[in-house]
Short mmCIF file of C-alpha atoms in Angstrom, two decimals:
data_model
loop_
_atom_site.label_atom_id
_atom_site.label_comp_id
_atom_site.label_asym_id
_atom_site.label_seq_id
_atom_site.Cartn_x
_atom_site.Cartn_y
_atom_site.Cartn_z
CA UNK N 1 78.71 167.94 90.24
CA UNK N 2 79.98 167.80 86.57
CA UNK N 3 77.33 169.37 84.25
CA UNK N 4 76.95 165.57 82.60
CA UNK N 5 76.19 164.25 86.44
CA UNK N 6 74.26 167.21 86.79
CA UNK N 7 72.11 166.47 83.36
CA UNK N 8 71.52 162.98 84.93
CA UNK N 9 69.66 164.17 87.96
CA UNK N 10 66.63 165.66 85.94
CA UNK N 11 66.23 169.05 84.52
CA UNK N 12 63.64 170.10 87.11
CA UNK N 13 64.93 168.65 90.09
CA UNK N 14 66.98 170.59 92.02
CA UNK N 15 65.38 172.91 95.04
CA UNK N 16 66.73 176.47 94.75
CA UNK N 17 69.71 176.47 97.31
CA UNK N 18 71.49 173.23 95.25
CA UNK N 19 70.13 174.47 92.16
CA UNK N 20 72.11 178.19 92.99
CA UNK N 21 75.20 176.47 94.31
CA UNK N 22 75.78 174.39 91.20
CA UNK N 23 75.40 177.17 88.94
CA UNK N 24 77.71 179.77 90.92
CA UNK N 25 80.60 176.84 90.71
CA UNK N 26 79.76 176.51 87.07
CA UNK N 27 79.24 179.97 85.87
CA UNK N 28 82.29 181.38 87.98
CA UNK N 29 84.45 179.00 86.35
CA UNK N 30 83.42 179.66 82.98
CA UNK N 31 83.76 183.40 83.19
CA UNK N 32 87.22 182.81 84.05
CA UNK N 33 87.49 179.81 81.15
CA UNK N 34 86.04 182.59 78.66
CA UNK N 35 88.86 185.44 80.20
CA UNK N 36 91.44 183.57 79.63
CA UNK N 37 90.55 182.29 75.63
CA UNK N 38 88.27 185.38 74.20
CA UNK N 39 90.35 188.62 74.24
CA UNK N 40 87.20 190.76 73.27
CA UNK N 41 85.46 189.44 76.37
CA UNK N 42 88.76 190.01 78.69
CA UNK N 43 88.75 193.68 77.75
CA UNK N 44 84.92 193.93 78.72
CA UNK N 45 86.07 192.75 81.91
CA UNK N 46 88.87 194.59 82.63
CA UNK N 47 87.57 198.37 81.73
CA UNK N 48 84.78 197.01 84.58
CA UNK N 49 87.91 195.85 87.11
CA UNK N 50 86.71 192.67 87.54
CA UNK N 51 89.54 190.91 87.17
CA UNK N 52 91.26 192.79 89.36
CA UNK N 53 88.57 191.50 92.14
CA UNK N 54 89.55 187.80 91.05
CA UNK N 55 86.43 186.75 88.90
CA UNK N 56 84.56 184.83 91.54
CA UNK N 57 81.36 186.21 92.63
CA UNK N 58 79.18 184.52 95.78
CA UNK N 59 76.06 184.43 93.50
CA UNK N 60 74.72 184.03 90.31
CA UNK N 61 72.95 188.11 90.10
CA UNK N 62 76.14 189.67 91.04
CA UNK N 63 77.91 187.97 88.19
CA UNK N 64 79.07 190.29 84.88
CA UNK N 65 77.07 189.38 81.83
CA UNK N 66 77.02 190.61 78.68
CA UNK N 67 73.92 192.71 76.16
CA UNK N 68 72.78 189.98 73.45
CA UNK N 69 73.61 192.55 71.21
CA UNK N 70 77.45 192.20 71.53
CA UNK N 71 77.12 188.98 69.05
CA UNK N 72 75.63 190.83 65.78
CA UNK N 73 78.88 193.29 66.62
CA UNK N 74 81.80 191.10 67.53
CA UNK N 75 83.12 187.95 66.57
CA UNK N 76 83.22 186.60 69.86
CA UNK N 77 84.68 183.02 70.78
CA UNK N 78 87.00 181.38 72.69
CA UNK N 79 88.51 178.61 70.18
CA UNK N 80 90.86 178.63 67.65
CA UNK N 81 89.25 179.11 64.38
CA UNK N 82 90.32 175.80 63.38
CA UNK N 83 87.75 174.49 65.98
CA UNK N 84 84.77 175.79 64.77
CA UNK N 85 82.56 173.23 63.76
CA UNK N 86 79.49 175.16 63.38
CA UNK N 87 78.58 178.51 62.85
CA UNK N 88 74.69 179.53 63.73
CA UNK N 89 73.09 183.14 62.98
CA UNK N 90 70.77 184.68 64.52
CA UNK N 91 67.19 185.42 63.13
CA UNK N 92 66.50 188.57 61.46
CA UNK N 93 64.85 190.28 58.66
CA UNK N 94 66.60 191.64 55.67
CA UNK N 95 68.90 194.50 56.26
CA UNK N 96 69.27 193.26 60.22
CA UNK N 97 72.83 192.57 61.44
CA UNK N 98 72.76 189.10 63.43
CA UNK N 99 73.87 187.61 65.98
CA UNK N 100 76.80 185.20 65.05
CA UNK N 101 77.86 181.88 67.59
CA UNK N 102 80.61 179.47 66.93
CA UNK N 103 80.46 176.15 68.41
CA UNK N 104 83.05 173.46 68.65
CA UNK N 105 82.11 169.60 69.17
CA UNK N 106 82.40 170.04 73.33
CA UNK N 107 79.46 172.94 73.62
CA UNK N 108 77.48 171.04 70.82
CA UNK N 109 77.47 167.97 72.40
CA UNK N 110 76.65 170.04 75.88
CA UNK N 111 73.90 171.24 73.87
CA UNK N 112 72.68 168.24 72.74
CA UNK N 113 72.74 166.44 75.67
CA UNK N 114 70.83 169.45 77.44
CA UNK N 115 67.90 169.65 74.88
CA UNK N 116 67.59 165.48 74.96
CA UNK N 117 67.00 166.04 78.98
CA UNK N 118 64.15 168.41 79.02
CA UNK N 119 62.53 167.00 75.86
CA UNK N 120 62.51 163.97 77.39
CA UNK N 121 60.63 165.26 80.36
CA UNK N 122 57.97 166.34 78.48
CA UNK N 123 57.68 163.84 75.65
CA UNK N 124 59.37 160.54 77.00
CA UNK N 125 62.36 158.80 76.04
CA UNK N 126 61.04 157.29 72.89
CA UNK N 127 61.64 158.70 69.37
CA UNK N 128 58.41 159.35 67.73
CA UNK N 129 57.14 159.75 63.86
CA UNK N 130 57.68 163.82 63.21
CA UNK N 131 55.92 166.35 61.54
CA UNK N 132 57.72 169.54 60.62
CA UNK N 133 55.50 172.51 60.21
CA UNK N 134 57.93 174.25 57.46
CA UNK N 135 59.51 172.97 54.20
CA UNK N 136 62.79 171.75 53.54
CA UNK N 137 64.73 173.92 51.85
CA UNK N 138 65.09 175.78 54.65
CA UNK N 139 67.93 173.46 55.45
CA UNK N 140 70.45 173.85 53.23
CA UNK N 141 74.30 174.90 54.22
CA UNK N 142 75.14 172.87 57.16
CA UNK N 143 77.74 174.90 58.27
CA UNK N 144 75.79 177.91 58.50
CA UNK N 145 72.69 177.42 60.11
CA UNK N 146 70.18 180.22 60.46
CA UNK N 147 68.24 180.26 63.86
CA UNK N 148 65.19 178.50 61.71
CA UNK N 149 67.43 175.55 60.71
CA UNK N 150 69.47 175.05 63.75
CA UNK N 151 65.72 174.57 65.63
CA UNK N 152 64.42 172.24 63.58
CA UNK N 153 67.60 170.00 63.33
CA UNK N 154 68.02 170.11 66.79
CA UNK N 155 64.16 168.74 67.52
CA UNK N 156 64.29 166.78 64.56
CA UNK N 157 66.27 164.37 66.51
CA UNK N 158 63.52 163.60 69.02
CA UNK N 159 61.52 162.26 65.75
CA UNK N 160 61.40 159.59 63.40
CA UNK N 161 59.83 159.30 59.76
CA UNK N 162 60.56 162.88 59.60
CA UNK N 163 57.61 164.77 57.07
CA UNK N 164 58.07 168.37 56.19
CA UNK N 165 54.15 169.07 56.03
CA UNK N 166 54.80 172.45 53.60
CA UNK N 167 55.77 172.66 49.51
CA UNK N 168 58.30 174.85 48.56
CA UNK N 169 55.75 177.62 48.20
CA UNK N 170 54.81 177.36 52.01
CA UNK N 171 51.57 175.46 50.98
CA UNK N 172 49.92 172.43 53.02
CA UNK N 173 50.64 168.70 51.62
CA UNK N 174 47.29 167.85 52.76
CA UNK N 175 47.53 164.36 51.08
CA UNK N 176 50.96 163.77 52.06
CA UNK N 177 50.00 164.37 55.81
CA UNK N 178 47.15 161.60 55.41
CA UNK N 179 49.52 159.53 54.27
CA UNK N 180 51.41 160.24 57.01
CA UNK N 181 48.78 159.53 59.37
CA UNK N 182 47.69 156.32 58.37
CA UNK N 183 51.32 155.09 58.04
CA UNK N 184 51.14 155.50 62.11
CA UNK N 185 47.66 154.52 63.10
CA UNK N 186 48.14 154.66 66.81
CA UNK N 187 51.34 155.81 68.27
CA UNK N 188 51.58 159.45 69.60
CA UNK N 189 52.73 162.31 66.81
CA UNK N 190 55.34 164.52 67.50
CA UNK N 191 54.75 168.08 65.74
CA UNK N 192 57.25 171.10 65.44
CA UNK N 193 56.99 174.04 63.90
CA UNK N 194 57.50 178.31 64.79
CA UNK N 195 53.95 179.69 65.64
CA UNK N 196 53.61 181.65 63.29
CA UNK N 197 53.99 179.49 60.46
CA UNK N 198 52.07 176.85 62.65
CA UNK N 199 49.00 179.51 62.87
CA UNK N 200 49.46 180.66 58.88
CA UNK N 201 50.45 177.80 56.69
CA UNK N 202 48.76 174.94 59.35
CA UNK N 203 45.68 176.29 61.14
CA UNK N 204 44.35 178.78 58.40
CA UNK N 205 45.14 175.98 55.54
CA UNK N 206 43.61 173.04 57.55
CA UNK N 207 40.65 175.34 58.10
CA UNK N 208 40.22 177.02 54.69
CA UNK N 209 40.07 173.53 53.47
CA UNK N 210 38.17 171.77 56.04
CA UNK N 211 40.42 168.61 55.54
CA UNK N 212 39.85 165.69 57.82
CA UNK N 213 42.62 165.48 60.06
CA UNK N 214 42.88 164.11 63.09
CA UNK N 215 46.04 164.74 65.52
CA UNK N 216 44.25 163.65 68.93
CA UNK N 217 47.73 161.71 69.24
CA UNK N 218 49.97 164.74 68.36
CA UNK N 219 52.26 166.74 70.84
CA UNK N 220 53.11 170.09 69.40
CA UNK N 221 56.41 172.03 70.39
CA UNK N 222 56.10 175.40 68.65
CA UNK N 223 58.63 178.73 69.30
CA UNK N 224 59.23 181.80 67.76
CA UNK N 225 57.79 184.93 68.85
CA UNK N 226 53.77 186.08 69.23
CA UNK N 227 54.53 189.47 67.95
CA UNK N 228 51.64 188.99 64.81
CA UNK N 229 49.80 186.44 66.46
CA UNK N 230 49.25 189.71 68.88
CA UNK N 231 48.86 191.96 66.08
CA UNK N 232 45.66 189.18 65.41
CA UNK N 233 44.58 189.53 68.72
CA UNK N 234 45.52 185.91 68.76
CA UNK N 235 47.15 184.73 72.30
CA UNK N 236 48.73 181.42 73.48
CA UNK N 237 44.90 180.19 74.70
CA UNK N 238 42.93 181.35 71.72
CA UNK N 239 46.17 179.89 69.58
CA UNK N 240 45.33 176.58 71.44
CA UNK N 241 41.83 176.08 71.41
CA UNK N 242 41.59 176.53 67.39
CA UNK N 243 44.20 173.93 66.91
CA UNK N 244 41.98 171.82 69.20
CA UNK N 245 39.00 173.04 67.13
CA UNK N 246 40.60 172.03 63.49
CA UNK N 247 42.36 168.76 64.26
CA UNK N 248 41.81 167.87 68.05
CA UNK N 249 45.62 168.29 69.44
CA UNK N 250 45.56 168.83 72.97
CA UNK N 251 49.22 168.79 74.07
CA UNK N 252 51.23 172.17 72.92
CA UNK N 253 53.86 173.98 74.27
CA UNK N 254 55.47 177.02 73.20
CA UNK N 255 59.14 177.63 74.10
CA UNK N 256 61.25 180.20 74.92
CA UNK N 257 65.16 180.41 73.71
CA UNK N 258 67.74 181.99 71.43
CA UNK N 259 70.29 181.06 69.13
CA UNK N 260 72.84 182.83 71.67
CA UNK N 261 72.21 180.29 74.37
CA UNK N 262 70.73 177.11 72.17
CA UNK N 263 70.13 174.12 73.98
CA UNK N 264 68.65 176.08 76.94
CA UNK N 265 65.43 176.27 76.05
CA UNK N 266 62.75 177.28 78.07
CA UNK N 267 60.08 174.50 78.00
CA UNK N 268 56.32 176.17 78.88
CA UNK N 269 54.86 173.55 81.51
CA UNK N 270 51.48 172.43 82.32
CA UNK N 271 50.43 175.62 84.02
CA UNK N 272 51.04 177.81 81.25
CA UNK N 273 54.17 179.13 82.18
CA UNK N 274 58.18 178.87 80.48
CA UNK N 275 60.36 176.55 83.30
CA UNK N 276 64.05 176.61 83.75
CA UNK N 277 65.56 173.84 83.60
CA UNK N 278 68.68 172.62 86.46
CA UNK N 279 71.57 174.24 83.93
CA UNK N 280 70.11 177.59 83.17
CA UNK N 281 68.27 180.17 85.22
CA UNK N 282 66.54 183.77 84.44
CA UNK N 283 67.28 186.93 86.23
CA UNK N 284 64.49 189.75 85.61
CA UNK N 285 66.03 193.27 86.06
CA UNK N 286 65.11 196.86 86.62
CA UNK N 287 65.91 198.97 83.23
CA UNK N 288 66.65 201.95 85.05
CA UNK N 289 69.88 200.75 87.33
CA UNK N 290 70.04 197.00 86.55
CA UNK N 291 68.83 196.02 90.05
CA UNK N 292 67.34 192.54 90.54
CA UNK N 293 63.62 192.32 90.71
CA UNK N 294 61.62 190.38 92.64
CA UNK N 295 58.74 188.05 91.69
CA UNK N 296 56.36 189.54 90.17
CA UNK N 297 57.96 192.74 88.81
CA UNK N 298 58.40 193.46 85.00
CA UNK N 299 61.84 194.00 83.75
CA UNK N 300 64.54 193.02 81.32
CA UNK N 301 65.49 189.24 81.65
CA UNK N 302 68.66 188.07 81.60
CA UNK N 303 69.76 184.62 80.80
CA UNK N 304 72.37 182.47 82.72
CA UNK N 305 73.68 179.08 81.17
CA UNK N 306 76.76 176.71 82.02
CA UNK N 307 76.48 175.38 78.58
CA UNK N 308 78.77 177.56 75.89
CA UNK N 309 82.64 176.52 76.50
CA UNK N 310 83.12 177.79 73.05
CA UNK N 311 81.93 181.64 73.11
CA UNK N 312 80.85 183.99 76.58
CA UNK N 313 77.38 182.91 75.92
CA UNK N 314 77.13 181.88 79.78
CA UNK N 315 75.38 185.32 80.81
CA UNK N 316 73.59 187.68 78.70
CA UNK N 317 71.10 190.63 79.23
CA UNK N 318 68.03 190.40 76.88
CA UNK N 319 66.10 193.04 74.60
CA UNK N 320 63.20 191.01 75.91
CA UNK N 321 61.04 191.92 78.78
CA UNK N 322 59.28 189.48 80.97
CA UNK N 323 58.40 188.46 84.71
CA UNK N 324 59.32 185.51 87.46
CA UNK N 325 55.65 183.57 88.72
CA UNK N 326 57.63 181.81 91.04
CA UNK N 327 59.98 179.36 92.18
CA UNK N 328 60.14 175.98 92.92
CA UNK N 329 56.38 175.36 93.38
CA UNK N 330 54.98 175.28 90.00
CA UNK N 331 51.06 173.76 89.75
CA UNK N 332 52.75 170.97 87.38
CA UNK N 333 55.32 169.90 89.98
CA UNK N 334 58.56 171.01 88.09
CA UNK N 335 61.11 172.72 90.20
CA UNK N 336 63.17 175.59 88.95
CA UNK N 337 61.93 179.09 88.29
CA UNK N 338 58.70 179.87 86.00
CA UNK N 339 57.93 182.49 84.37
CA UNK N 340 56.32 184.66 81.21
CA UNK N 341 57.72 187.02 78.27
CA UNK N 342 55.72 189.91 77.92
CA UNK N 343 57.28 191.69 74.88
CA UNK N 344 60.61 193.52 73.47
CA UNK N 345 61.96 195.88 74.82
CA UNK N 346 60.59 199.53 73.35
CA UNK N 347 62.64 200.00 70.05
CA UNK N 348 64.24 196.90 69.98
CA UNK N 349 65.18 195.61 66.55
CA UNK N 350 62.24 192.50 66.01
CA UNK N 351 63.57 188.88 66.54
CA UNK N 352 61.98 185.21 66.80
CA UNK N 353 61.97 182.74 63.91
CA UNK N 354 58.30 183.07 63.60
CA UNK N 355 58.37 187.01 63.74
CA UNK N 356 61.21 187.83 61.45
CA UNK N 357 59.22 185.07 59.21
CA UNK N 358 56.25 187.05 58.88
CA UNK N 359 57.99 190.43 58.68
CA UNK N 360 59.50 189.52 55.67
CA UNK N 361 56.41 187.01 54.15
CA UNK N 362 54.27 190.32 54.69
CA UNK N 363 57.07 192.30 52.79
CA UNK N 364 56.94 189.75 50.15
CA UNK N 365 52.90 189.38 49.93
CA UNK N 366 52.89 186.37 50.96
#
């Protein structure tokens, strides 16, 4: 099955046996597409001998894959330069090396088509009017997107009568967002934004000024990172119920993801946990020897994805840490695995839109 047949079948489909099948095929094949075009990557291989053993392994865990933190080091792709369409950075605060990913107009449109898929699931097929929880100058070169800008151009094309609901000083347009509302009377609201800047420039301003808005219709998709939402002693349910205290929105869900593997996002479903969708799976392992953990242990996730044909992106080891539920019988129906982030890995250099955001707004007294 072609990863465009395979996009057509549903991202949540597949039982685990199909679902594992498909991505060996895929995965094998692009570690062998990625040998033969990114001479960095061959070299990793090689001082390992796998080549030597004919890079084809019989499952997805036994596969090579490479630390996330290879990409804030190396240059590493597997196109000419001349192919590079787009070049997207990691997040990070200042000072902070980041993570660097070339795409050409193949992975992009893999990427594209991959997002459109599991959005849909969740918020139908229909385009609908957007609010963006930031302000616009964040998008500026469009050759050089920062992890911030590449997210919000990427949902931004699940919206319509796009409204970027903060000034240039990160303050709420209050009466531009009534505007807004009453422009749209009754058809669902599609919000975005990165939590933190959802809970700090949204929640606190809509409830500092007790404005009268009502988002009953609104679905919010939020990412980012928790780390100061923790620090607030502020989790994903008490995050939930004060939206649904200061303007009634009901339908949120936080994803997980990463410039290094964008358009595999990891939707959080109905029962409160992230789901992987058909092309991309998670792997939790032991920090001591790498060894695969079962359900229910802690470890170091790694993410698998048969969507970059333009850099290795198709395996890579996390700093994050995190934990399978379970597979394939999710409360909400979804197939696939589910399962939560629990933190960074001790020491690990802080990363998220919404965290390196308030790192550096804190720096900045903001």
């Amino acid at each position: 099955m072609t990863l465009d047949e395979l996009l057509g079948v549903g991202p949540y489909s597949l039982p685990r046996r199909e679902k594992q099948a498909l991505l060996v095929e895929h995965l094998n094949a692009l570690t062998a597409h990625h040998a033969a075009r990114c001479r960095p990557y061959r070299r990793i291989l090689d001082a390992y001998g796998y080549r030597d053993k004919g890079l084809s392994w019989a499952a997805v865990e036994e596969m090579p894959y490479l630390p996330i933190g290879l990409f804030k080091e190396f240059a590493l792709k597997s196109i000419p330069d001349g192919d590079v369409i787009k070049t997207l950075t990691s997040s990070g605060t200042t000072g902070q090396k980041v993570s660097r990913i070339f795409l050409d107009k193949e992975t992009s449109r893999r990427q594209t088509r991959a997002l459109s898929a599991i959005m849909q699931d969740f918020i139908g097929g229909k385009r609908l009017p957007m609010l963006i929880i930031d302000t616009p100058n964040v998008i500026k070169d469009r050759t050089l997107f920062s992890a911030r800008g590449a997210g919000i151009l990427g949902l931004s094309n699940f919206g319509r009568d796009h409204l970027y609901v903060l000034d240039d000083h990160m303050r709420l347009k209050v009466d531009d967002l009534k505007k807004f509302l009453l422009a749209h009377p009754d058809e669902p609201i599609l919000l975005f934004g990165f939590t933190f800047m959802v809970w700090q420039h949204f929640y606190e301003e809509l409830k500092a000024t007790s404005a009268d808005i009502d988002l009953t219709r609104g679905v919010l998709i939020h990412s980012g990172g928790w780390k100061k939402l923790t620090d607030k002693s502020v989790d994903n349910a008490a995050f939930k119920k004060a939206l649904r205290a200061v303007c009634g929105i009901t339908r949120i869900h936080n994803f997980y993801g990463m410039v290094e593997q964008i358009g595999s996002i990891y939707m959080e479903g109905d029962s409160g946990y992230f789901q992987t969708p058909v092309f991309s799976d998670i792997i939790i392992r032991d920090p001591y020897d790498w060894s695969v953990l079962p359900a229910g242990r802690e470890g170091v996730i790694e993410l698998v994805s048969i969507l970059p044909l333009s850099y290795p992106g198709h395996a890579l080891l996390t700093e994050d840490l995190g934990r399978v539920v379970g597979e394939d019988d999710s409360p909400d129906g979804r197939r696939g695995k589910y399962f939560e982030v629990l933190g960074r890995v001790p020491k690990a250099e802080i990363r998220g839109c919404s965290d390196t955001y308030a790192e550096e707004a804190a720096a900045r007294g903001v």
